PDB file of C-alpha atoms and ligand atoms in Angstrom:
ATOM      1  CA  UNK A 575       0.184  67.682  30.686  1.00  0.00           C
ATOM      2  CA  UNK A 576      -0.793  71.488  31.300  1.00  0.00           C
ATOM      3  CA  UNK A 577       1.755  74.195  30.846  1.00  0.00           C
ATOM      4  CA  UNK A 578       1.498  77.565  32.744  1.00  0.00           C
ATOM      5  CA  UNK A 579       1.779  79.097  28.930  1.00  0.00           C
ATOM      6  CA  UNK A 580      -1.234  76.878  27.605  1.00  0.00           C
ATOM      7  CA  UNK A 581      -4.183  79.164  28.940  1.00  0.00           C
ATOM      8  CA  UNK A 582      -1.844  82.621  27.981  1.00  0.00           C
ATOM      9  CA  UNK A 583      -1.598  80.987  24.283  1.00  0.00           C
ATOM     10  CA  UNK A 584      -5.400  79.892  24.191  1.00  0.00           C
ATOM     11  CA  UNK A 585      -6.465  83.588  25.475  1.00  0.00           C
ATOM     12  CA  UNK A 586      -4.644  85.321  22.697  1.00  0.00           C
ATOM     13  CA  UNK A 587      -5.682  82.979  19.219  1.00  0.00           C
ATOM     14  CA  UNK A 588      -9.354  83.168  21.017  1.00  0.00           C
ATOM     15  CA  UNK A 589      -8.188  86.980  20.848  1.00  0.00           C
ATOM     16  CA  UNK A 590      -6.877  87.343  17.558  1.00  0.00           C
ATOM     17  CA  UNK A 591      -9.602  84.622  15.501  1.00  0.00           C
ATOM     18  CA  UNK A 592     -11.992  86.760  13.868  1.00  0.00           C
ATOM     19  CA  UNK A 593      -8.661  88.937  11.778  1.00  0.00           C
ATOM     20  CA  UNK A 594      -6.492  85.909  11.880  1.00  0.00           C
ATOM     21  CA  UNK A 595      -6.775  84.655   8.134  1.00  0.00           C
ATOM     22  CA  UNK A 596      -6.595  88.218   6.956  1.00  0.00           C
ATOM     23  CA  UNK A 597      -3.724  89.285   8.633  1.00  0.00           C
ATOM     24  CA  UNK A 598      -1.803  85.691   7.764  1.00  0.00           C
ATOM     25  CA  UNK A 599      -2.199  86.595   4.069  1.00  0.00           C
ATOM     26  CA  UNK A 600      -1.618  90.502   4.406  1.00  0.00           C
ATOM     27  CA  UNK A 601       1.664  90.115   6.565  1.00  0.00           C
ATOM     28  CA  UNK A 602       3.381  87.219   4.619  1.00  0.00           C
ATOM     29  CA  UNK A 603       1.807  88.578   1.041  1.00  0.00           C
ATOM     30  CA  UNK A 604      -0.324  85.727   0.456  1.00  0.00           C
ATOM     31  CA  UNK A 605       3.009  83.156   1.075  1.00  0.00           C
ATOM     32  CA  UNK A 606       0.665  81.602   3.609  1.00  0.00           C
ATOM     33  CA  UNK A 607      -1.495  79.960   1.197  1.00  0.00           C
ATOM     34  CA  UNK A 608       1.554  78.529  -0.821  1.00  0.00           C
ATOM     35  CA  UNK A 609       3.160  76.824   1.932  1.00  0.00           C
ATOM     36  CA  UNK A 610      -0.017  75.128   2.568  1.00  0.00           C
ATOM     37  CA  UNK A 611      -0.306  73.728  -0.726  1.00  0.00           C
ATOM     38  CA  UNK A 612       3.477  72.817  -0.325  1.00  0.00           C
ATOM     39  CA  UNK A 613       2.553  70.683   3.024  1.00  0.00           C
ATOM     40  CA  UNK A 614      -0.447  69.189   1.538  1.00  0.00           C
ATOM     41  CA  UNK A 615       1.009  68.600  -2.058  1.00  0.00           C
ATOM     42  CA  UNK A 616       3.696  66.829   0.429  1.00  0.00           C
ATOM     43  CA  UNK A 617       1.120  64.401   1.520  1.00  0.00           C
ATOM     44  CA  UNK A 618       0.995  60.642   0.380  1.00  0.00           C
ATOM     45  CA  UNK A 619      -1.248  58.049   1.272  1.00  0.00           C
ATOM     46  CA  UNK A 620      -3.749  55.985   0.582  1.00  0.00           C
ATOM     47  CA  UNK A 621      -7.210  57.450  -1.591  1.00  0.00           C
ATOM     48  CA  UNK A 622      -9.199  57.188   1.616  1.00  0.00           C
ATOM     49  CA  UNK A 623      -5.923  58.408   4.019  1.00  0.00           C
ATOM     50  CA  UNK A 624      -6.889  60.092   7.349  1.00  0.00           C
ATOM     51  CA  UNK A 625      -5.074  63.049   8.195  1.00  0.00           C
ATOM     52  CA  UNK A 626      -4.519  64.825  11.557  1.00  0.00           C
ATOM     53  CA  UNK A 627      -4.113  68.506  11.642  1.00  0.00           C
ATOM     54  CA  UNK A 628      -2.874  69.387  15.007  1.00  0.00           C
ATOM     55  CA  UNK A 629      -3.150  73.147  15.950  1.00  0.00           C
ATOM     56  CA  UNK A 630      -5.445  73.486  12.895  1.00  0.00           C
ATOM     57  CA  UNK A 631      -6.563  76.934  13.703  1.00  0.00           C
ATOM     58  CA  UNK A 632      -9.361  78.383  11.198  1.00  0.00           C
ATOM     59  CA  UNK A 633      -8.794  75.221   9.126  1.00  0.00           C
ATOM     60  CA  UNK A 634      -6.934  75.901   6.343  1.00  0.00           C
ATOM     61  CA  UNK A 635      -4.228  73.162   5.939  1.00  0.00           C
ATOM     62  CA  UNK A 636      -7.649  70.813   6.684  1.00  0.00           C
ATOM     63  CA  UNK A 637      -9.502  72.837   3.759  1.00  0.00           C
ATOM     64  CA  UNK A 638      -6.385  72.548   1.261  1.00  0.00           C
ATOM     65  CA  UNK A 639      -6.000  68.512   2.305  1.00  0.00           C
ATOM     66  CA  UNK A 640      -9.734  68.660   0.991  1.00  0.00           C
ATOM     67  CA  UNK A 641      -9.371  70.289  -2.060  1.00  0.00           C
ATOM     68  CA  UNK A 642      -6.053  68.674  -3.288  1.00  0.00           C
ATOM     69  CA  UNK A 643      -6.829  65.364  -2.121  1.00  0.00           C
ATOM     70  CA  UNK A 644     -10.607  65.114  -2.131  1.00  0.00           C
ATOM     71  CA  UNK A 645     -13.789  63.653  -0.162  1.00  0.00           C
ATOM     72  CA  UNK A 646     -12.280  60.391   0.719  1.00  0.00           C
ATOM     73  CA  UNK A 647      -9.614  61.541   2.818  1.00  0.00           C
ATOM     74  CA  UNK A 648     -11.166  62.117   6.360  1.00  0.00           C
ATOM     75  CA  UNK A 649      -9.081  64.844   8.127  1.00  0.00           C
ATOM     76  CA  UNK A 650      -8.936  65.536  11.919  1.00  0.00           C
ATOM     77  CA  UNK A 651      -8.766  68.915  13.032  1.00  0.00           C
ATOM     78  CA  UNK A 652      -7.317  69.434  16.206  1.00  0.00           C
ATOM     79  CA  UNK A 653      -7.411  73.142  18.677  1.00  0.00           C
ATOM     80  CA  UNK A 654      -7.468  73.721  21.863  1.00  0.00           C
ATOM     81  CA  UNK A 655      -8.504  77.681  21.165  1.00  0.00           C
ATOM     82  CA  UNK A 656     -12.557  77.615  20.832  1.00  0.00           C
ATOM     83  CA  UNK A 657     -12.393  80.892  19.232  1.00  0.00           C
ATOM     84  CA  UNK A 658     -10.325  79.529  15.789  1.00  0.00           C
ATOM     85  CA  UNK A 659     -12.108  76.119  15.889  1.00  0.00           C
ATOM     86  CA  UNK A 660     -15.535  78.406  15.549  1.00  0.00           C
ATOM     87  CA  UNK A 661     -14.077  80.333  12.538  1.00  0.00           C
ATOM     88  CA  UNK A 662     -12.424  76.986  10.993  1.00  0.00           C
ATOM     89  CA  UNK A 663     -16.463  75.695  11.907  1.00  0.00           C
ATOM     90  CA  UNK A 664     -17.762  78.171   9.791  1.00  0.00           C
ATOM     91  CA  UNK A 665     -15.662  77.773   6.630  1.00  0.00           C
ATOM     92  CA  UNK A 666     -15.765  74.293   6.802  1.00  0.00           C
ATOM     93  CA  UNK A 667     -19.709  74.569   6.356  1.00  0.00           C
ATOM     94  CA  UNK A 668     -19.756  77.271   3.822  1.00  0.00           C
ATOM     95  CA  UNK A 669     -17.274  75.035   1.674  1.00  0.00           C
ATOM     96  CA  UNK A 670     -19.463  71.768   2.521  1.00  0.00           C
ATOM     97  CA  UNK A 671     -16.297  69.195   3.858  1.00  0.00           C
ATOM     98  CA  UNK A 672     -18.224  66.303   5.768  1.00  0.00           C
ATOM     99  CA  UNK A 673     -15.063  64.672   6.083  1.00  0.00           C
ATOM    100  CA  UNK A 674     -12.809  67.063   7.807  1.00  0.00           C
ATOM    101  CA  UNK A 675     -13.776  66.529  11.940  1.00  0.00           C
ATOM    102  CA  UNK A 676     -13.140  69.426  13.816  1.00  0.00           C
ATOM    103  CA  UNK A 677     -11.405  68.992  17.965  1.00  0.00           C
ATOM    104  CA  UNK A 678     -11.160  70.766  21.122  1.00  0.00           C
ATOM    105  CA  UNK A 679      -8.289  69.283  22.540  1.00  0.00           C
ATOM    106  CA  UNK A 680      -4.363  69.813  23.298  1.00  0.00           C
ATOM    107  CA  UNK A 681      -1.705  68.763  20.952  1.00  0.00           C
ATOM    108  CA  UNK A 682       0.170  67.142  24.243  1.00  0.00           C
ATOM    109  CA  UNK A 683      -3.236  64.751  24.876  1.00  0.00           C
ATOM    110  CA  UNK A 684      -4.246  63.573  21.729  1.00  0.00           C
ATOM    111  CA  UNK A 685      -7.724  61.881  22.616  1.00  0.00           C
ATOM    112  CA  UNK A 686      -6.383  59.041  19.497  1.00  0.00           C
ATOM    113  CA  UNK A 687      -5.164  55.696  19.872  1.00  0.00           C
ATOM    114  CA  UNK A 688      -1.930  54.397  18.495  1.00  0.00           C
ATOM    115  CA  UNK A 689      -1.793  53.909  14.506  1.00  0.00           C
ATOM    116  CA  UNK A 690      -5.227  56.056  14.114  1.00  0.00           C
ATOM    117  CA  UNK A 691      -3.688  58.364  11.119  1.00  0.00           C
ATOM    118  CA  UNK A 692      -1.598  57.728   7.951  1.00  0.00           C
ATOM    119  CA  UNK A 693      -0.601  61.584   8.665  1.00  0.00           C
ATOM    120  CA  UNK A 694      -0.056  64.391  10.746  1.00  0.00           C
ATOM    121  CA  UNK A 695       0.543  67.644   9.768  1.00  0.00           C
ATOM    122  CA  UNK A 696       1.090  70.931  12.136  1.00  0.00           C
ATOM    123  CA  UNK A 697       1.211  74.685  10.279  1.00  0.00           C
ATOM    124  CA  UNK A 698       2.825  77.309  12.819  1.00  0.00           C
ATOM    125  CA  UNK A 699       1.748  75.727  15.686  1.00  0.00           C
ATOM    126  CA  UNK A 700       4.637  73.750  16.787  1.00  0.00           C
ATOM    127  CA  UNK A 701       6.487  76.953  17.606  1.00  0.00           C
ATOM    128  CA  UNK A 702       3.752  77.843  19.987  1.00  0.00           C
ATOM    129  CA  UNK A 703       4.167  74.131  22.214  1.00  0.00           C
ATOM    130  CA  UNK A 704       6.967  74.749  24.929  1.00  0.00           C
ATOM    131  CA  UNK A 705       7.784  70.648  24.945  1.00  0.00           C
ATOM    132  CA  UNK A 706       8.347  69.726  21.325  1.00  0.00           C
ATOM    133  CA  UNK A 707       9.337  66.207  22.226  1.00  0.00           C
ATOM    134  CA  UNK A 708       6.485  65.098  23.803  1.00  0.00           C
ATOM    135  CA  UNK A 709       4.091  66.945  21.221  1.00  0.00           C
ATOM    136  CA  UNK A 710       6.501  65.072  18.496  1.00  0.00           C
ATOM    137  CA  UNK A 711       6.185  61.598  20.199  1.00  0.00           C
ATOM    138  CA  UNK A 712       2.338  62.035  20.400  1.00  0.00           C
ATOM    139  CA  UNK A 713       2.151  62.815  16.738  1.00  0.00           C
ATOM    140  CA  UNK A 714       4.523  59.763  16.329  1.00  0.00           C
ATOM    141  CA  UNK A 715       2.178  57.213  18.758  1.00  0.00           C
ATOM    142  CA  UNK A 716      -1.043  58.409  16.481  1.00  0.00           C
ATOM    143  CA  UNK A 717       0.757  57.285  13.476  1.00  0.00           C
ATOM    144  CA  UNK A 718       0.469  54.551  11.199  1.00  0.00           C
ATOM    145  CA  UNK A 719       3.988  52.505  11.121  1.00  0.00           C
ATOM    146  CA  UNK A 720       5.358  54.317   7.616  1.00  0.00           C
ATOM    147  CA  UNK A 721       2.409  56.977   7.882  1.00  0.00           C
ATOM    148  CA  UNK A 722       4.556  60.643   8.072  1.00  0.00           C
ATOM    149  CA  UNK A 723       4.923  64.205  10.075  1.00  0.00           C
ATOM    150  CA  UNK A 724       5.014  67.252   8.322  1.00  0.00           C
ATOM    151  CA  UNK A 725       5.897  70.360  10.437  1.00  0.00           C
ATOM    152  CA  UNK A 726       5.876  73.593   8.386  1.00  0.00           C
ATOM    153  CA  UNK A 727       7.190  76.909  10.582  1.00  0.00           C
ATOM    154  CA  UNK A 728       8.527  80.420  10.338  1.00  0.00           C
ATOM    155  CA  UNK A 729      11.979  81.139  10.156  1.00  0.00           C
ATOM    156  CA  UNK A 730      14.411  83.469   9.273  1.00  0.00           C
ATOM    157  CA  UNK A 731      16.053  84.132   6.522  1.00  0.00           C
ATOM    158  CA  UNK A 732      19.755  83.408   7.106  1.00  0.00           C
ATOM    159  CA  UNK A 733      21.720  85.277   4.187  1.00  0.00           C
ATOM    160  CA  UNK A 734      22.507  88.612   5.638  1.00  0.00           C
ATOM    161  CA  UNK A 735      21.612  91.229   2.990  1.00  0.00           C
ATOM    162  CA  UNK A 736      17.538  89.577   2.850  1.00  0.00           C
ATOM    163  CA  UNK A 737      17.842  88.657   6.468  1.00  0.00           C
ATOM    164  CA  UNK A 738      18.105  92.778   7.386  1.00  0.00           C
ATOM    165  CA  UNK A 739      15.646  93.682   5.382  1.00  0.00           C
ATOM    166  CA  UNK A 740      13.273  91.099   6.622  1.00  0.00           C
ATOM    167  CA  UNK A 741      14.141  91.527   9.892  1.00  0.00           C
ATOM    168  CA  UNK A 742      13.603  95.426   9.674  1.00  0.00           C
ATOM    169  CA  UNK A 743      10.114  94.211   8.571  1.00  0.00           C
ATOM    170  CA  UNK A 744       9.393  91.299  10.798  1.00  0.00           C
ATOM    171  CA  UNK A 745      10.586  93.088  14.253  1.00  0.00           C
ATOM    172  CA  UNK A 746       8.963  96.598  13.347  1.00  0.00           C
ATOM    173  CA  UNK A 747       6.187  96.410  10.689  1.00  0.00           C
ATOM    174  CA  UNK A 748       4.660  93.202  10.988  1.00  0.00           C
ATOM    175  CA  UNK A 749       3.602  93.657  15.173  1.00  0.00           C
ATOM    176  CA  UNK A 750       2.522  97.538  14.248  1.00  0.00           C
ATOM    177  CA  UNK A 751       0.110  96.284  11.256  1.00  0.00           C
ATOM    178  CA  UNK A 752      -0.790  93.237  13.015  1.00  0.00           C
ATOM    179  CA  UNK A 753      -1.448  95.264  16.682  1.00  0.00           C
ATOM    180  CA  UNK A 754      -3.789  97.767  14.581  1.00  0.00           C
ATOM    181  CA  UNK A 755      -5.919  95.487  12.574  1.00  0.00           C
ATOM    182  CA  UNK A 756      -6.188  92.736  15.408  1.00  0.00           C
ATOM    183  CA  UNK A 757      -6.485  95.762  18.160  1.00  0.00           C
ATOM    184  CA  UNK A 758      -4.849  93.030  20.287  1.00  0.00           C
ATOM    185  CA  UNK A 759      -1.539  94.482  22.280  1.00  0.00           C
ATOM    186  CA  UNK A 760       1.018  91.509  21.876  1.00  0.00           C
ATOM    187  CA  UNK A 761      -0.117  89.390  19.629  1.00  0.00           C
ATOM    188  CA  UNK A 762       1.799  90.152  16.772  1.00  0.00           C
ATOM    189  CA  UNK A 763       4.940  91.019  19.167  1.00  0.00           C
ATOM    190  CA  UNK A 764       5.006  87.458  20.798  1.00  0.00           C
ATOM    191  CA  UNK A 765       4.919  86.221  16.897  1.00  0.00           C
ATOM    192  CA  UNK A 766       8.550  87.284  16.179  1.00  0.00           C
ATOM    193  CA  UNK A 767       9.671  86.660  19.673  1.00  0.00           C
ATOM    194  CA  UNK A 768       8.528  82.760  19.824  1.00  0.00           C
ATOM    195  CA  UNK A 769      10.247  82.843  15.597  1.00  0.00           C
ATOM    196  CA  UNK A 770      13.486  83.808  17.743  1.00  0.00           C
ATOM    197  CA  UNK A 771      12.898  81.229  20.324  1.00  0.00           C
ATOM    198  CA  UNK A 772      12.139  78.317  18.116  1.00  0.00           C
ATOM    199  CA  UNK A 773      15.545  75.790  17.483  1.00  0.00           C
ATOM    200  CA  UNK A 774      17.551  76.126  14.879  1.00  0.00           C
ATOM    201  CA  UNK A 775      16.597  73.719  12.040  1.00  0.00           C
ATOM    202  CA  UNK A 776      19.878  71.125  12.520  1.00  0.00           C
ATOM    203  CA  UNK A 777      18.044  71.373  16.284  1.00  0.00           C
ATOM    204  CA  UNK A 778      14.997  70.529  15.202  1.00  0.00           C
ATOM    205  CA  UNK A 779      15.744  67.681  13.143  1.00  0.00           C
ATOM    206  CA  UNK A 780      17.412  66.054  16.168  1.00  0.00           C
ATOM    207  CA  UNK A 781      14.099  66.390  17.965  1.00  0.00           C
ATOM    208  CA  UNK A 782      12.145  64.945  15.456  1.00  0.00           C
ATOM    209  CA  UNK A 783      14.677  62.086  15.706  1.00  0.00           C
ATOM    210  CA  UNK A 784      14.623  61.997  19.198  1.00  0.00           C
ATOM    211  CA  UNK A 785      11.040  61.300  19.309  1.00  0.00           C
ATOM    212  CA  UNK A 786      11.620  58.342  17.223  1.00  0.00           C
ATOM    213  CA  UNK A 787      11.141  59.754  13.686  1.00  0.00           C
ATOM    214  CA  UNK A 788      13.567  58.264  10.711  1.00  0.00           C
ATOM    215  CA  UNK A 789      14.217  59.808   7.100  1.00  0.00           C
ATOM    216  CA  UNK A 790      13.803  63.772   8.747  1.00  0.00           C
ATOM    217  CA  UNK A 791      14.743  65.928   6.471  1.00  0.00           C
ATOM    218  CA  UNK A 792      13.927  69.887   5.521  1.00  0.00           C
ATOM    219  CA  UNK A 793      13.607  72.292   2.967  1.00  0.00           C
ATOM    220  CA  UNK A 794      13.376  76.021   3.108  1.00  0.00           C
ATOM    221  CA  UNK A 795      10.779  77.705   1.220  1.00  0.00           C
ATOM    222  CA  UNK A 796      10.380  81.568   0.074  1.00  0.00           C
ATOM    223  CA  UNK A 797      14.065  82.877   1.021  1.00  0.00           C
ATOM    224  CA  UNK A 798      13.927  80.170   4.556  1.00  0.00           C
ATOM    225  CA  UNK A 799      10.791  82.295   5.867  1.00  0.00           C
ATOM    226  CA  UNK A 800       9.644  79.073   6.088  1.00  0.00           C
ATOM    227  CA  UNK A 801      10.579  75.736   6.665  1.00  0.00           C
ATOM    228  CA  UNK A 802       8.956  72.523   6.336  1.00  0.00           C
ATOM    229  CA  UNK A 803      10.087  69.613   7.933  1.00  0.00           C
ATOM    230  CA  UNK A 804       8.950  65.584   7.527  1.00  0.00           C
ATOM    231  CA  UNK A 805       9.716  62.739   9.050  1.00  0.00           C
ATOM    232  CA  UNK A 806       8.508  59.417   9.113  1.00  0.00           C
ATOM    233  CA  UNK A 807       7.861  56.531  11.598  1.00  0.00           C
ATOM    234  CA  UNK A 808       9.973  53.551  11.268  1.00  0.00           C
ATOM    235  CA  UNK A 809       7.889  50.091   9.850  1.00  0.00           C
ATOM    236  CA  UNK A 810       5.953  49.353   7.263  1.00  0.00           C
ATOM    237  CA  UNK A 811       2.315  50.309   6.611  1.00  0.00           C
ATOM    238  CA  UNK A 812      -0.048  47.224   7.516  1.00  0.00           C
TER     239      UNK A 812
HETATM  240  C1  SAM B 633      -0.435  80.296  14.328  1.00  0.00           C
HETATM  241  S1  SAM B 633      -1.885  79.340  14.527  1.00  0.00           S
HETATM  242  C2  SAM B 633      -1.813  78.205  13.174  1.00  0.00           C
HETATM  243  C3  SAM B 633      -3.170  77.777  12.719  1.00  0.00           C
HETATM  244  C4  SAM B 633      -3.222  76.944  11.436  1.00  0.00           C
HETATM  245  N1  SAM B 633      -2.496  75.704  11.564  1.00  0.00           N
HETATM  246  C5  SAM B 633      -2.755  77.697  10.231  1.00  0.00           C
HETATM  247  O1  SAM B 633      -2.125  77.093   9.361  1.00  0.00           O
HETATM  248  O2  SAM B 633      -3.060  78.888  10.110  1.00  0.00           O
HETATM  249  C6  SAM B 633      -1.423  78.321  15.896  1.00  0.00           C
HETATM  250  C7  SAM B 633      -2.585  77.491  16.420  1.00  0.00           C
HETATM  251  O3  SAM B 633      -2.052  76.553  17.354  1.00  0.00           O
HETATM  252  C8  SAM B 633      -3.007  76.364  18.373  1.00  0.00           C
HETATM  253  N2  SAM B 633      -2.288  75.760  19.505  1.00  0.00           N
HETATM  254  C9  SAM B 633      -1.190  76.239  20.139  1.00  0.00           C
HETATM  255  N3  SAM B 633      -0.797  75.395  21.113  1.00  0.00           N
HETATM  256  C10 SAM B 633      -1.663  74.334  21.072  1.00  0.00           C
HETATM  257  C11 SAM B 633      -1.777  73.145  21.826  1.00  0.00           C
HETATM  258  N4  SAM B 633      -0.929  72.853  22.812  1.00  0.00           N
HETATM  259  N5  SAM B 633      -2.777  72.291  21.520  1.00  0.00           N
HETATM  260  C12 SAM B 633      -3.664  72.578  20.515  1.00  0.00           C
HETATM  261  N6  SAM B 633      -3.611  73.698  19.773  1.00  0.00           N
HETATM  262  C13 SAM B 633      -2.621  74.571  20.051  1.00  0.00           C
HETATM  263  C14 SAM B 633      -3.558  77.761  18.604  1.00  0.00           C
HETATM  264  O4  SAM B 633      -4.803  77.762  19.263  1.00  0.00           O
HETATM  265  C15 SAM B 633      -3.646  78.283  17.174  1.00  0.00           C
HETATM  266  O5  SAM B 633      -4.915  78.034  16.603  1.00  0.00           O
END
């Protein structure tokens, strides 16, 4: 199913690829590359598990899954922007992974048949998919019975005194730096705006639920810039 915001999203990560993994660890001071670990450390399955990483971007959450989990594990990599799957392309040959699989394709028409992966993981890319549900059930329909989801986002900090100062940063600084190294207009404006938009994490949790996921839970990481949620699909692995 095609949104009218699917070829506006594509046309601005095609935009913003070749500064994209410098500006994630300039703007969030290098945080980026701890959550990942923290997804990936959050992974558990079998020594030759297969992973899907919807929205993978450059490939980073596939290249952690790799390091911290090793050759065995064959990891999907899913995009529908062709500029970040060329960058993720790149890497992925310069750090020699046959086993991560790289995807053009939409998060909402997952080109997998049911019970295909023991996980799926999605870094900040769930934010950017208008219906949630429907990208949640097709994560669920991919998955093993007992296999899990792991959805790591941005947030907001919600005590007030860290939550101005952040703010102050995150409304102001963060679209200025990230509009003059990218040279791309709104980029780094729509950023904080779809952080705004995106449900509170009670919310979230129900849609996880909704979509037929058990155990959810969530923990906030670095202040609740980040959260990470799992969940996991009812049955037992085969
Ligand atoms: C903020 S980036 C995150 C990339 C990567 N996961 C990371 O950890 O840096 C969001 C990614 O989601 C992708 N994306 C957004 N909506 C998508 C959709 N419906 N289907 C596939 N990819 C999508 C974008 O192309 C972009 O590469």
């Amino acid at each position: 199913m095609q949104s009218q915001e699917l070829p506006f999203i594509r046309e601005m990560f095609n935009g913003i690829a070749p500064r994209y993994d410098f500006l994630n660890r300039l703007l969030s001071l290098r945080q980026d590359v701890i959550w990942r670990k923290k997804i990936v450390a959050m992974l558990k399955f079998p020594i030759s598990g297969r992973v899907l990483d919807v929205a993978c971007g450059t490939g980073d959450v596939a290249l952690e899954i790799y390091r911290q989990k090793g050759p065995l594990v064959q990891v999907a990599g899913l995009d529908f922007s062709q500029g970040m799957l060329r960058i993720a392309h790149e890497k992925i040959q310069k750090a020699q992974c046959p086993s991560i699989f790289l995807l053009n394709g939409d998060a909402l028409s997952l080109p997998f048949g049911k019970s295909t992966f023991d996980a799926v993981t999605i870094a900040f890319g769930i934010r950017n998919i208008q219906n949630k549900i429907d990208a949640l059930k097709a994560f669920h329909d991919c998955l093993v019975p007992g296999g899990r989801v792991l959805v790591l986002e941005l947030a907001t900090p919600r005590k007030s005194r860290v939550r101005d100062a952040y703010m102050a940063y995150f409304l102001r600084v963060l679209p200025a730096v990230g509009r003059l190294f990218s040279k791309h207009h709104f980029a780094y404006s729509y950023l904080p705006e779809s952080v705004s938009r995106f449900p509170e994490s009670d919310e979230f949790m129900k849609i996880m639920i909704h979509a037929g996921f058990t155990k959810v839970s969530f923990q906030r990481l670095t202040l609740g810039i980040a959260n990470l949620f799992v969940g996991t699909k009812p049955g037992e692995p085969g």
